[in-house]
Amino acid sequence: MTQVSIFDWSICLAYLALIIGLGVYFSDKQKNNDDFFLGGRNMHWLPVGLSLFATTFSSNSFVGLPAEGAFGNYHQLLAIFFIPFVVIPITCIWFIPLYKGWGFKSLYEYLEHRFARPVRLMASLIFMGYSAGWMGTMLLAVSRILNVVLDAQSTSQTILVIVIVGALATLYTAMGGVKAVIWTDTIQAFALFGGMIFVFVLLLAKIDGGWTAFVARGGEAGKFDMFRTDGGLSERNIFSACAYGFFVYMGGQLASYGAFQRYVTVDSVKKARLALVIKGVFTLCSCTLFFLVGSALFVYYQQDHLEIFQQLSDGRSKDQLLPHFVVNFAGGFGMTGLILAGLFAAAMSSLDSGINSMTASLVTDWLKGREIGTFNNRLLTIVFGTGVTLIACLLSLINSPVFDILLSISGATLGLLLAVLMMGMLLPRVNTMGVVLGLVAGLIVFLLIRVGIPGLSDEALGRLGPLAGLKNNTWWDGLFTTVTAVLVGVVVSLLTSPPRDEQLRGLLLREHR
């Protein structure tokens, strides 16, 4: 096992103590559901914006984005650019005033008014499924890094640390509610961003020829490509990047309970918009930095350690490239401790948000928002945190890059949530039966793509033609899921009775523009 010095562990433990301390600080400020889940609706926009960023880009980004920059190109970064340049402007201009004007405690409360209570509960279940899978992949990313940092020879060693991280995040989330989540996410955003700046500067210093060689070698290898139009459905090109960037990230911004929860923790439309601007700026800068780090890793390993780079270029090993550099080549006393602290920061910034949002959805959607007491809110938080940690332990056995797993989960769940929300807000003719059957159709199409196509023989794949390319490209999942659900929802609604007037009044986007 790689020797981690006492100083390294001290850095890591000091960070964890700070995070737990914030949970303790906010523990006596939780008086009711509004305090625990919505922060009293008077949070400052800056930490809320940083929390939105930290939640979206966590340990998955910590390992997944540099790996994509090293082994692939910048088409995934093009997809991410949809967040600051497309998704956030649309959300700020049209949807934030609507969300703030409703006064709902849950985003899915809207679906009960627009359609029926079963639709609200279906949306809540889909969101919980997304959150569980998302947090599971996040902790999976933790295990990938710890395999390198600790040189773990057994699954039990990795699972032990996953359990510890999950338990700590669950603890401070249960104690401090959403205020602890948002303020710890703020610290974690800076820890994540600052750590990557340090790694990038260090890499440039170690590359023979510095910045000039980095740009030249990366350009020659096509690492900075992000506008390719060649290839079919199997290729990561400008078309699949746009499909992924719009449908997955739009779904996450508009239809996720967690995002809505952040919007209503501030007390005005202006502050919610400012929080989203902060997320957009940090997303643009940090994700570009993640990819630059990945490209620099590619150039560094090509110059001096080509054999190691090739060994790490398959399956789950791709996620270990960044930690491998830090542990083996970064040098410097305390660097391993910093990377561990950054890893825990990234992991817990997602875990705390997901656990709190799942608990909030259960209380507001299934228990109709009734006050069950802070003790019971904390107990539910612990139950969800324990369940997600167990799921992550099972996912640690999967041999795929974390981002591929995450995108498949997101395409199915966020695509469905986006479809039902857009049908409700934009299409007044859509009724409850149309939405329910649309959700079912979208789920079936997703299963056919992700389960059916991979199980086909080579001969059967040949008969599918271009559609066979979907087998190895999860970037299209959100588009196919969303479009199918909307098309079926519209057709079924046109063949059945229209919704009642009270299901439309004040619930359509055009009435608030």
Short mmCIF file of C-alpha atoms in Angstrom, two decimals:
data_model
loop_
_atom_site.label_atom_id
_atom_site.label_comp_id
_atom_site.label_asym_id
_atom_site.label_seq_id
_atom_site.Cartn_x
_atom_site.Cartn_y
_atom_site.Cartn_z
CA MET A 1 0.00 0.00 0.00
CA THR A 2 1.22 3.51 -0.82
CA GLN A 3 2.40 5.22 2.32
CA VAL A 4 0.25 8.24 3.12
CA SER A 5 2.10 10.45 5.56
CA ILE A 6 0.71 11.70 8.84
CA PHE A 7 0.82 15.23 7.43
CA ASP A 8 -1.30 14.12 4.44
CA TRP A 9 -3.90 12.57 6.72
CA SER A 10 -3.81 15.65 8.96
CA ILE A 11 -4.74 17.90 6.02
CA CYS A 12 -7.58 15.59 5.09
CA LEU A 13 -8.87 15.22 8.66
CA ALA A 14 -8.69 18.98 9.28
CA TYR A 15 -10.91 19.54 6.26
CA LEU A 16 -13.39 16.89 7.39
CA ALA A 17 -13.48 18.42 10.89
CA LEU A 18 -14.35 21.81 9.38
CA ILE A 19 -17.24 20.29 7.39
CA ILE A 20 -18.63 18.41 10.38
CA GLY A 21 -18.28 21.57 12.47
CA LEU A 22 -20.55 23.45 10.08
CA GLY A 23 -23.16 20.74 10.46
CA VAL A 24 -22.99 21.07 14.24
CA TYR A 25 -23.19 24.88 14.00
CA PHE A 26 -26.43 24.76 12.01
CA SER A 27 -27.91 21.87 13.99
CA ASP A 28 -29.80 24.10 16.46
CA LYS A 29 -31.21 26.35 13.73
CA GLN A 30 -33.64 23.75 12.29
CA LYS A 31 -37.12 24.46 13.65
CA ASN A 32 -39.43 23.23 10.86
CA ASN A 33 -39.56 21.89 7.30
CA ASP A 34 -38.83 25.30 5.78
CA ASP A 35 -35.64 25.59 7.83
CA PHE A 36 -34.48 22.03 7.20
CA PHE A 37 -35.26 21.82 3.47
CA LEU A 38 -35.40 25.44 2.24
CA GLY A 39 -33.05 27.27 4.60
CA GLY A 40 -35.87 29.53 5.77
CA ARG A 41 -36.08 30.87 2.18
CA ASN A 42 -33.60 33.64 3.01
CA MET A 43 -30.20 32.26 2.00
CA HIS A 44 -27.63 34.52 0.32
CA TRP A 45 -27.42 34.08 -3.46
CA LEU A 46 -23.63 33.62 -3.57
CA PRO A 47 -23.36 30.39 -1.53
CA VAL A 48 -26.52 29.11 -3.23
CA GLY A 49 -24.88 29.62 -6.63
CA LEU A 50 -21.70 27.91 -5.51
CA SER A 51 -23.77 25.06 -4.10
CA LEU A 52 -25.51 24.64 -7.47
CA PHE A 53 -22.10 24.39 -9.11
CA ALA A 54 -20.53 22.08 -6.52
CA THR A 55 -23.51 19.74 -6.60
CA THR A 56 -23.48 19.39 -10.39
CA PHE A 57 -19.71 18.91 -10.74
CA SER A 58 -18.46 16.64 -8.01
CA SER A 59 -16.18 13.63 -7.75
CA ASN A 60 -17.50 12.43 -11.12
CA SER A 61 -16.01 15.57 -12.66
CA PHE A 62 -12.90 15.28 -10.50
CA VAL A 63 -11.94 12.06 -12.27
CA GLY A 64 -14.23 11.87 -15.31
CA LEU A 65 -13.55 15.19 -17.02
CA PRO A 66 -9.73 15.06 -16.90
CA ALA A 67 -9.97 11.45 -18.15
CA GLU A 68 -12.16 12.60 -21.05
CA GLY A 69 -9.64 15.35 -21.87
CA ALA A 70 -6.76 12.88 -21.76
CA PHE A 71 -8.24 9.92 -23.62
CA GLY A 72 -10.78 11.74 -25.81
CA ASN A 73 -11.30 15.29 -26.99
CA TYR A 74 -13.35 18.37 -26.08
CA HIS A 75 -16.80 17.39 -27.38
CA GLN A 76 -17.97 16.74 -23.83
CA LEU A 77 -16.78 20.23 -22.89
CA LEU A 78 -18.92 21.55 -25.76
CA ALA A 79 -21.90 19.80 -24.17
CA ILE A 80 -21.06 21.37 -20.80
CA PHE A 81 -20.93 24.83 -22.43
CA PHE A 82 -24.69 24.48 -22.92
CA ILE A 83 -25.04 25.15 -19.18
CA PRO A 84 -23.71 28.75 -19.10
CA PHE A 85 -24.66 29.72 -22.66
CA VAL A 86 -28.05 28.04 -23.21
CA VAL A 87 -29.54 26.34 -20.16
CA ILE A 88 -28.97 29.05 -17.56
CA PRO A 89 -30.19 31.96 -19.74
CA ILE A 90 -33.40 30.06 -20.58
CA THR A 91 -33.91 29.19 -16.92
CA CYS A 92 -33.28 32.75 -15.72
CA ILE A 93 -35.46 34.50 -18.29
CA TRP A 94 -38.54 32.28 -18.39
CA PHE A 95 -38.61 29.75 -15.57
CA ILE A 96 -37.23 31.41 -12.43
CA PRO A 97 -40.13 33.95 -12.27
CA LEU A 98 -42.57 31.08 -12.73
CA TYR A 99 -41.01 28.92 -10.02
CA LYS A 100 -40.78 31.78 -7.55
CA GLY A 101 -44.33 32.91 -8.32
CA TRP A 102 -45.89 29.56 -7.53
CA GLY A 103 -44.81 29.53 -3.90
CA PHE A 104 -44.64 25.72 -3.96
CA LYS A 105 -42.37 23.81 -1.58
CA SER A 106 -41.85 21.07 -4.16
CA LEU A 107 -41.38 21.34 -7.91
CA TYR A 108 -43.57 18.29 -8.36
CA GLU A 109 -46.44 19.93 -6.49
CA TYR A 110 -46.98 21.72 -9.81
CA LEU A 111 -47.64 18.38 -11.51
CA GLU A 112 -50.41 17.55 -9.04
CA HIS A 113 -52.18 20.83 -9.89
CA ARG A 114 -51.57 20.51 -13.63
CA PHE A 115 -52.35 16.79 -13.96
CA ALA A 116 -53.03 14.59 -10.90
CA ARG A 117 -51.41 13.46 -7.69
CA PRO A 118 -50.16 10.13 -9.16
CA VAL A 119 -48.14 12.12 -11.73
CA ARG A 120 -46.54 14.07 -8.89
CA LEU A 121 -45.59 10.85 -7.12
CA MET A 122 -44.25 9.30 -10.33
CA ALA A 123 -42.02 12.35 -10.85
CA SER A 124 -40.81 12.12 -7.27
CA LEU A 125 -39.91 8.45 -7.74
CA ILE A 126 -38.04 9.21 -10.96
CA PHE A 127 -36.10 11.97 -9.21
CA MET A 128 -35.20 9.67 -6.33
CA GLY A 129 -34.03 7.04 -8.82
CA TYR A 130 -31.86 9.64 -10.51
CA SER A 131 -30.45 10.86 -7.20
CA ALA A 132 -29.62 7.37 -5.98
CA GLY A 133 -27.85 6.49 -9.23
CA TRP A 134 -26.09 9.84 -9.43
CA MET A 135 -24.79 9.62 -5.87
CA GLY A 136 -23.83 6.01 -6.43
CA THR A 137 -21.63 6.96 -9.39
CA MET A 138 -20.19 9.80 -7.35
CA LEU A 139 -19.04 7.43 -4.64
CA LEU A 140 -17.87 5.05 -7.35
CA ALA A 141 -15.53 7.81 -8.49
CA VAL A 142 -14.26 8.01 -4.92
CA SER A 143 -13.41 4.33 -4.97
CA ARG A 144 -11.52 4.70 -8.25
CA ILE A 145 -9.27 7.37 -6.77
CA LEU A 146 -8.77 5.56 -3.49
CA ASN A 147 -7.66 2.46 -5.38
CA VAL A 148 -4.67 4.52 -6.52
CA VAL A 149 -4.05 6.65 -3.43
CA LEU A 150 -4.20 3.70 -1.05
CA ASP A 151 -3.02 1.10 -3.56
CA ALA A 152 -5.96 -0.96 -2.37
CA GLN A 153 -5.53 -4.67 -3.00
CA SER A 154 -9.02 -5.67 -1.89
CA THR A 155 -12.52 -4.40 -2.48
CA SER A 156 -13.11 -4.32 1.27
CA GLN A 157 -10.50 -1.57 1.75
CA THR A 158 -12.19 0.64 -0.82
CA ILE A 159 -15.68 -0.06 0.47
CA LEU A 160 -14.59 0.84 4.00
CA VAL A 161 -13.55 4.33 2.92
CA ILE A 162 -16.76 4.75 0.85
CA VAL A 163 -18.75 3.92 3.96
CA ILE A 164 -16.78 6.46 5.99
CA VAL A 165 -17.31 9.24 3.43
CA GLY A 166 -21.00 8.40 3.12
CA ALA A 167 -21.46 8.32 6.89
CA LEU A 168 -19.76 11.69 7.40
CA ALA A 169 -21.79 13.41 4.67
CA THR A 170 -24.99 11.88 6.03
CA LEU A 171 -24.08 13.05 9.54
CA TYR A 172 -23.61 16.75 8.81
CA THR A 173 -26.57 16.80 6.40
CA ALA A 174 -28.83 15.28 9.05
CA MET A 175 -27.63 17.77 11.65
CA GLY A 176 -27.58 21.00 9.67
CA GLY A 177 -30.19 20.56 6.92
CA VAL A 178 -29.95 22.49 3.67
CA LYS A 179 -28.05 25.40 5.27
CA ALA A 180 -25.20 23.06 6.17
CA VAL A 181 -25.39 21.61 2.67
CA ILE A 182 -25.13 25.00 0.96
CA TRP A 183 -22.34 26.40 3.13
CA THR A 184 -20.24 23.23 2.98
CA ASP A 185 -20.79 23.13 -0.79
CA THR A 186 -19.40 26.67 -0.93
CA ILE A 187 -16.18 25.57 0.75
CA GLN A 188 -16.03 22.46 -1.42
CA ALA A 189 -16.43 24.48 -4.63
CA PHE A 190 -13.31 26.48 -3.82
CA ALA A 191 -11.44 23.37 -2.68
CA LEU A 192 -12.24 21.61 -5.94
CA PHE A 193 -11.41 24.58 -8.16
CA GLY A 194 -8.26 25.53 -6.27
CA GLY A 195 -6.93 21.99 -6.29
CA MET A 196 -7.29 21.72 -10.05
CA ILE A 197 -5.49 25.03 -10.64
CA PHE A 198 -2.57 23.72 -8.58
CA VAL A 199 -2.46 20.43 -10.53
CA PHE A 200 -2.56 22.21 -13.92
CA VAL A 201 0.29 24.57 -13.03
CA LEU A 202 2.33 21.64 -11.74
CA LEU A 203 1.74 19.67 -14.94
CA LEU A 204 2.83 22.56 -17.15
CA ALA A 205 6.03 22.82 -15.11
CA LYS A 206 6.76 19.12 -15.64
CA ILE A 207 6.05 19.06 -19.39
CA ASP A 208 9.21 19.50 -21.47
CA GLY A 209 8.63 22.73 -23.36
CA GLY A 210 5.91 23.99 -21.01
CA TRP A 211 2.80 25.70 -22.38
CA THR A 212 4.10 25.77 -25.97
CA ALA A 213 4.70 22.02 -26.07
CA PHE A 214 1.36 21.41 -24.34
CA VAL A 215 -0.58 23.32 -27.00
CA ALA A 216 1.42 21.90 -29.92
CA ARG A 217 1.29 18.24 -28.85
CA GLY A 218 -2.35 18.44 -27.79
CA GLY A 219 -3.31 20.05 -31.10
CA GLU A 220 -1.44 17.44 -33.13
CA ALA A 221 -3.29 14.64 -31.30
CA GLY A 222 -6.70 16.30 -31.82
CA LYS A 223 -7.25 16.76 -28.10
CA PHE A 224 -8.84 20.18 -28.52
CA ASP A 225 -11.34 19.08 -31.20
CA MET A 226 -14.94 19.97 -30.28
CA PHE A 227 -16.75 20.63 -33.59
CA ARG A 228 -16.36 17.39 -35.54
CA THR A 229 -19.30 16.48 -37.77
CA ASP A 230 -18.10 13.09 -39.00
CA GLY A 231 -19.34 9.76 -37.72
CA GLY A 232 -22.80 8.44 -36.96
CA LEU A 233 -24.75 7.84 -33.76
CA SER A 234 -21.83 5.95 -32.26
CA GLU A 235 -19.46 8.93 -32.44
CA ARG A 236 -18.96 11.75 -29.98
CA ASN A 237 -19.33 14.66 -32.35
CA ILE A 238 -21.02 18.05 -32.42
CA PHE A 239 -24.46 16.47 -32.91
CA SER A 240 -24.32 14.05 -30.00
CA ALA A 241 -22.72 16.77 -27.84
CA CYS A 242 -25.65 19.11 -28.55
CA ALA A 243 -28.18 16.37 -27.80
CA TYR A 244 -26.45 15.57 -24.51
CA GLY A 245 -25.80 19.20 -23.56
CA PHE A 246 -29.37 20.35 -24.13
CA PHE A 247 -31.56 17.48 -22.92
CA VAL A 248 -29.53 16.22 -19.96
CA TYR A 249 -28.44 19.58 -18.57
CA MET A 250 -31.78 21.25 -19.30
CA GLY A 251 -33.49 18.43 -17.47
CA GLY A 252 -31.13 18.84 -14.53
CA GLN A 253 -31.68 22.60 -14.34
CA LEU A 254 -35.45 22.75 -14.89
CA ALA A 255 -36.88 19.44 -13.72
CA SER A 256 -34.67 18.38 -10.80
CA TYR A 257 -36.06 18.79 -7.30
CA GLY A 258 -32.57 19.69 -6.07
CA ALA A 259 -32.22 22.64 -8.45
CA PHE A 260 -35.72 23.92 -7.62
CA GLN A 261 -34.89 23.58 -3.94
CA ARG A 262 -31.96 25.98 -4.38
CA TYR A 263 -34.10 28.53 -6.26
CA VAL A 264 -36.55 28.82 -3.38
CA THR A 265 -33.92 29.10 -0.66
CA VAL A 266 -33.43 32.75 -1.71
CA ASP A 267 -36.16 35.35 -1.32
CA SER A 268 -36.39 36.98 -4.76
CA VAL A 269 -36.24 36.33 -8.49
CA LYS A 270 -33.19 38.58 -8.79
CA LYS A 271 -31.21 36.61 -6.21
CA ALA A 272 -32.13 33.28 -7.79
CA ARG A 273 -30.88 34.60 -11.13
CA LEU A 274 -27.65 35.82 -9.54
CA ALA A 275 -27.12 32.37 -8.02
CA LEU A 276 -27.48 30.81 -11.46
CA VAL A 277 -25.04 33.30 -12.97
CA ILE A 278 -22.49 32.27 -10.33
CA LYS A 279 -23.04 28.63 -11.27
CA GLY A 280 -22.59 29.47 -14.94
CA VAL A 281 -19.32 31.32 -14.40
CA PHE A 282 -17.83 28.61 -12.19
CA THR A 283 -19.00 25.90 -14.59
CA LEU A 284 -17.41 27.63 -17.57
CA CYS A 285 -14.07 28.24 -15.84
CA SER A 286 -13.72 25.05 -13.82
CA CYS A 287 -14.82 22.56 -16.49
CA THR A 288 -12.52 24.18 -19.03
CA LEU A 289 -9.77 23.79 -16.44
CA PHE A 290 -10.68 20.10 -15.91
CA PHE A 291 -10.23 19.43 -19.63
CA LEU A 292 -6.98 21.40 -19.78
CA VAL A 293 -5.68 19.24 -16.93
CA GLY A 294 -6.69 16.15 -18.90
CA SER A 295 -4.89 17.34 -22.02
CA ALA A 296 -1.82 18.20 -19.96
CA LEU A 297 -1.89 14.71 -18.45
CA PHE A 298 -1.96 13.28 -21.97
CA VAL A 299 1.08 15.31 -23.06
CA TYR A 300 3.02 14.55 -19.86
CA TYR A 301 2.45 10.79 -20.05
CA GLN A 302 3.18 10.71 -23.78
CA GLN A 303 6.54 12.34 -23.14
CA ASP A 304 7.73 10.26 -20.22
CA HIS A 305 5.38 7.41 -19.27
CA LEU A 306 3.67 6.16 -22.42
CA GLU A 307 3.44 2.57 -21.19
CA ILE A 308 1.60 3.62 -18.03
CA PHE A 309 -0.80 5.79 -20.07
CA GLN A 310 -1.66 2.81 -22.25
CA GLN A 311 -2.24 0.61 -19.20
CA LEU A 312 -4.75 3.15 -17.85
CA SER A 313 -6.60 3.61 -21.14
CA ASP A 314 -9.30 0.97 -20.69
CA GLY A 315 -12.55 0.78 -18.71
CA ARG A 316 -12.45 1.85 -15.09
CA SER A 317 -8.70 2.47 -15.28
CA LYS A 318 -9.31 5.73 -17.18
CA ASP A 319 -10.68 7.31 -14.01
CA GLN A 320 -7.38 6.62 -12.21
CA LEU A 321 -5.16 8.77 -14.43
CA LEU A 322 -5.33 12.00 -12.41
CA PRO A 323 -4.83 10.37 -8.99
CA HIS A 324 -2.03 8.26 -10.46
CA PHE A 325 -0.16 11.42 -11.45
CA VAL A 326 -0.69 13.09 -8.09
CA VAL A 327 0.42 10.09 -6.06
CA ASN A 328 3.35 9.02 -8.21
CA PHE A 329 4.71 12.11 -9.96
CA ALA A 330 3.43 15.27 -8.27
CA GLY A 331 5.90 15.07 -5.42
CA GLY A 332 5.79 17.49 -2.56
CA PHE A 333 4.97 16.81 1.05
CA GLY A 334 1.23 17.05 1.65
CA MET A 335 0.11 16.77 -1.99
CA THR A 336 -1.61 13.44 -1.39
CA GLY A 337 -3.46 14.95 1.56
CA LEU A 338 -4.65 17.82 -0.63
CA ILE A 339 -5.92 15.46 -3.31
CA LEU A 340 -7.72 13.39 -0.67
CA ALA A 341 -9.31 16.53 0.78
CA GLY A 342 -10.34 17.65 -2.71
CA LEU A 343 -11.79 14.22 -3.39
CA PHE A 344 -13.83 14.20 -0.21
CA ALA A 345 -14.93 17.78 -0.95
CA ALA A 346 -16.16 16.79 -4.38
CA ALA A 347 -17.87 13.63 -3.13
CA MET A 348 -19.64 15.14 -0.15
CA SER A 349 -20.84 18.20 -2.11
CA SER A 350 -23.00 15.82 -4.14
CA LEU A 351 -23.88 13.37 -1.42
CA ASP A 352 -25.17 15.99 1.00
CA SER A 353 -27.31 17.71 -1.64
CA GLY A 354 -28.77 14.48 -2.97
CA ILE A 355 -29.62 13.10 0.47
CA ASN A 356 -31.29 16.34 1.57
CA SER A 357 -33.27 16.64 -1.68
CA MET A 358 -34.47 13.02 -1.54
CA THR A 359 -35.62 13.52 2.04
CA ALA A 360 -37.32 16.79 1.10
CA SER A 361 -39.14 15.16 -1.82
CA LEU A 362 -40.38 12.36 0.41
CA VAL A 363 -41.70 14.79 3.02
CA THR A 364 -43.20 17.37 0.64
CA ASP A 365 -44.49 15.06 -2.11
CA TRP A 366 -45.45 11.85 -0.33
CA LEU A 367 -46.28 13.20 3.14
CA LYS A 368 -47.89 16.38 1.70
CA GLY A 369 -45.38 18.63 3.45
CA ARG A 370 -46.74 18.04 6.92
CA GLU A 371 -44.49 18.87 9.84
CA ILE A 372 -43.01 15.62 11.13
CA GLY A 373 -40.44 17.27 13.37
CA THR A 374 -36.72 17.88 12.98
CA PHE A 375 -35.89 14.54 14.60
CA ASN A 376 -37.86 12.59 11.98
CA ASN A 377 -36.39 14.71 9.16
CA ARG A 378 -32.94 13.80 10.40
CA LEU A 379 -33.89 10.15 10.74
CA LEU A 380 -35.11 10.04 7.12
CA THR A 381 -31.88 11.72 6.04
CA ILE A 382 -29.88 8.98 7.75
CA VAL A 383 -31.99 6.27 6.09
CA PHE A 384 -31.45 7.75 2.60
CA GLY A 385 -27.75 8.29 3.27
CA THR A 386 -27.31 4.69 4.36
CA GLY A 387 -29.19 3.38 1.32
CA VAL A 388 -27.17 5.43 -1.15
CA THR A 389 -23.90 4.35 0.48
CA LEU A 390 -24.90 0.70 0.07
CA ILE A 391 -25.74 1.30 -3.61
CA ALA A 392 -22.32 2.88 -4.11
CA CYS A 393 -20.64 -0.15 -2.59
CA LEU A 394 -22.37 -2.36 -5.17
CA LEU A 395 -21.47 -0.02 -8.04
CA SER A 396 -17.80 -0.22 -7.08
CA LEU A 397 -17.70 -3.54 -8.96
CA ILE A 398 -18.66 -2.02 -12.35
CA ASN A 399 -15.94 -1.80 -15.00
CA SER A 400 -16.96 1.38 -16.86
CA PRO A 401 -15.93 5.05 -16.67
CA VAL A 402 -18.14 6.87 -14.17
CA PHE A 403 -19.34 9.47 -16.65
CA ASP A 404 -20.68 6.81 -19.03
CA ILE A 405 -22.71 5.30 -16.20
CA LEU A 406 -23.90 8.71 -15.01
CA LEU A 407 -24.99 9.87 -18.47
CA SER A 408 -27.06 6.77 -19.02
CA ILE A 409 -28.85 7.27 -15.69
CA SER A 410 -29.33 10.98 -16.37
CA GLY A 411 -30.62 10.44 -19.90
CA ALA A 412 -33.41 8.19 -18.66
CA THR A 413 -34.48 10.03 -15.52
CA LEU A 414 -33.86 13.70 -16.30
CA GLY A 415 -35.18 13.17 -19.85
CA LEU A 416 -38.47 11.85 -18.46
CA LEU A 417 -38.76 14.66 -15.90
CA LEU A 418 -38.04 17.29 -18.55
CA ALA A 419 -40.67 15.76 -20.84
CA VAL A 420 -43.47 15.78 -18.27
CA LEU A 421 -42.65 19.30 -17.09
CA MET A 422 -42.49 20.74 -20.61
CA MET A 423 -45.74 19.04 -21.61
CA GLY A 424 -47.41 20.62 -18.61
CA MET A 425 -46.05 24.12 -19.12
CA LEU A 426 -45.96 24.44 -22.90
CA LEU A 427 -48.74 22.21 -24.26
CA PRO A 428 -52.19 23.05 -22.82
CA ARG A 429 -53.88 20.18 -24.70
CA VAL A 430 -51.83 17.50 -22.91
CA ASN A 431 -53.79 15.65 -20.23
CA THR A 432 -53.02 13.22 -17.42
CA MET A 433 -53.43 10.05 -19.48
CA GLY A 434 -51.13 11.45 -22.15
CA VAL A 435 -48.41 12.27 -19.62
CA VAL A 436 -48.56 8.86 -17.92
CA LEU A 437 -48.42 6.91 -21.19
CA GLY A 438 -45.72 9.25 -22.48
CA LEU A 439 -43.56 8.49 -19.43
CA VAL A 440 -44.08 4.76 -19.94
CA ALA A 441 -43.18 5.02 -23.65
CA GLY A 442 -40.05 7.06 -22.88
CA LEU A 443 -38.91 4.48 -20.33
CA ILE A 444 -39.51 1.62 -22.77
CA VAL A 445 -37.45 3.33 -25.47
CA PHE A 446 -34.63 3.90 -23.00
CA LEU A 447 -34.65 0.22 -21.99
CA LEU A 448 -34.63 -0.84 -25.63
CA ILE A 449 -31.58 1.36 -26.28
CA ARG A 450 -29.60 0.60 -23.14
CA VAL A 451 -30.61 -3.02 -22.50
CA GLY A 452 -32.02 -4.30 -25.78
CA ILE A 453 -29.43 -3.09 -28.30
CA PRO A 454 -26.34 -4.14 -26.28
CA GLY A 455 -27.81 -7.64 -26.04
CA LEU A 456 -28.15 -8.11 -29.80
CA SER A 457 -25.85 -10.26 -31.91
CA ASP A 458 -23.56 -8.71 -34.50
CA GLU A 459 -25.93 -9.89 -37.24
CA ALA A 460 -28.92 -8.24 -35.57
CA LEU A 461 -26.95 -5.05 -35.01
CA GLY A 462 -26.13 -4.99 -38.71
CA ARG A 463 -29.85 -5.04 -39.53
CA LEU A 464 -30.39 -2.01 -37.28
CA GLY A 465 -28.17 0.11 -39.50
CA PRO A 466 -27.18 3.52 -38.04
CA LEU A 467 -29.23 2.88 -34.88
CA ALA A 468 -26.72 0.21 -33.85
CA GLY A 469 -24.34 3.04 -33.00
CA LEU A 470 -26.45 3.82 -29.92
CA LYS A 471 -25.00 0.73 -28.27
CA ASN A 472 -21.83 2.50 -27.18
CA ASN A 473 -22.93 6.13 -27.00
CA THR A 474 -25.02 7.22 -24.00
CA TRP A 475 -25.04 10.85 -25.17
CA TRP A 476 -28.26 10.31 -27.16
CA ASP A 477 -30.26 8.77 -24.31
CA GLY A 478 -31.78 12.04 -23.08
CA LEU A 479 -32.97 13.10 -26.55
CA PHE A 480 -34.62 9.78 -27.43
CA THR A 481 -36.24 9.45 -24.00
CA THR A 482 -37.58 13.02 -23.93
CA VAL A 483 -38.81 13.20 -27.53
CA THR A 484 -40.53 9.82 -27.31
CA ALA A 485 -42.34 10.76 -24.11
CA VAL A 486 -43.53 14.09 -25.56
CA LEU A 487 -44.69 12.63 -28.88
CA VAL A 488 -46.66 9.82 -27.25
CA GLY A 489 -48.05 12.23 -24.64
CA VAL A 490 -49.31 14.62 -27.30
CA VAL A 491 -50.86 11.91 -29.51
CA VAL A 492 -52.66 10.22 -26.60
CA SER A 493 -53.93 13.58 -25.30
CA LEU A 494 -55.34 14.52 -28.72
CA LEU A 495 -57.27 11.24 -28.80
CA THR A 496 -58.74 11.71 -25.32
CA SER A 497 -60.52 14.42 -23.35
CA PRO A 498 -58.78 17.80 -22.85
CA PRO A 499 -57.74 18.90 -19.35
CA ARG A 500 -60.13 20.91 -17.21
CA ASP A 501 -59.82 24.70 -16.96
CA GLU A 502 -58.57 24.52 -13.39
CA GLN A 503 -55.70 22.32 -14.58
CA LEU A 504 -54.50 25.13 -16.84
CA ARG A 505 -55.26 28.41 -15.09
CA GLY A 506 -52.01 30.02 -13.93
CA LEU A 507 -50.00 26.89 -14.73
CA LEU A 508 -48.82 27.59 -18.30
CA LEU A 509 -45.55 29.28 -19.13
CA ARG A 510 -47.12 31.69 -21.65
CA GLU A 511 -49.28 33.22 -18.92
CA HIS A 512 -46.16 34.34 -17.05
CA ARG A 513 -44.11 35.73 -19.91
#
